[in-house]
XYZ file of C-alpha atoms in Angstrom:
58
model
C 0.000 0.000 0.000
C 1.163 3.524 -0.785
C 1.580 5.928 2.139
C -0.557 9.088 2.098
C -1.009 12.196 4.231
C -4.582 13.320 4.868
C -4.678 17.142 4.653
C -7.515 19.200 6.192
C -8.093 22.736 4.838
C -9.872 25.861 6.125
C -12.620 25.380 3.533
C -13.444 21.962 5.112
C -12.107 19.988 2.140
C -9.798 17.015 2.507
C -6.992 16.018 0.183
C -4.718 13.026 0.216
C -1.116 13.576 -0.815
C 1.349 10.775 -1.479
C 4.211 10.432 0.968
C 5.725 7.355 -0.675
C 4.778 5.137 -3.612
C 4.864 1.421 -2.882
C 6.875 -1.059 -4.944
C 3.750 -2.333 -6.726
C 2.916 1.168 -7.992
C 6.504 1.811 -9.058
C 6.475 -1.372 -11.132
C 2.942 -1.253 -12.590
C 1.827 2.431 -12.325
C -1.481 1.075 -10.910
C -2.639 2.653 -7.684
C -3.409 0.425 -4.740
C -5.356 0.962 -1.524
C -4.104 4.116 0.255
C -2.519 3.838 3.681
C -2.988 7.097 5.652
C 0.103 7.458 7.841
C -0.210 11.135 8.830
C -2.828 13.847 9.253
C -1.964 17.465 8.527
C -4.075 20.531 9.306
C -3.721 23.574 7.038
C -6.503 25.576 8.627
C -5.047 28.859 7.411
C -5.271 27.771 3.722
C -8.067 26.964 1.294
C -7.528 23.868 -0.834
C -7.184 25.842 -4.057
C -7.464 29.306 -5.568
C -10.407 31.174 -4.119
C -13.115 31.927 -6.665
C -14.531 34.553 -4.315
C -11.507 36.833 -4.407
C -11.705 39.865 -6.635
C -8.799 41.098 -8.754
C -6.864 44.025 -7.360
C -7.575 47.373 -8.939
C -4.579 49.662 -9.510
């Protein structure tokens, strides 16, 4: 199983980022069942670019 980090964001979304690919994935490029080995909280960040922000006016 590949090792993943579960990441919690301010916007309440979760993402899973790979910490290490397992040997099976390295050989076949087929993903296997994820193994969550760490939980990270990024409560000061949204998961992506905010669509609510307005462009700055000069």
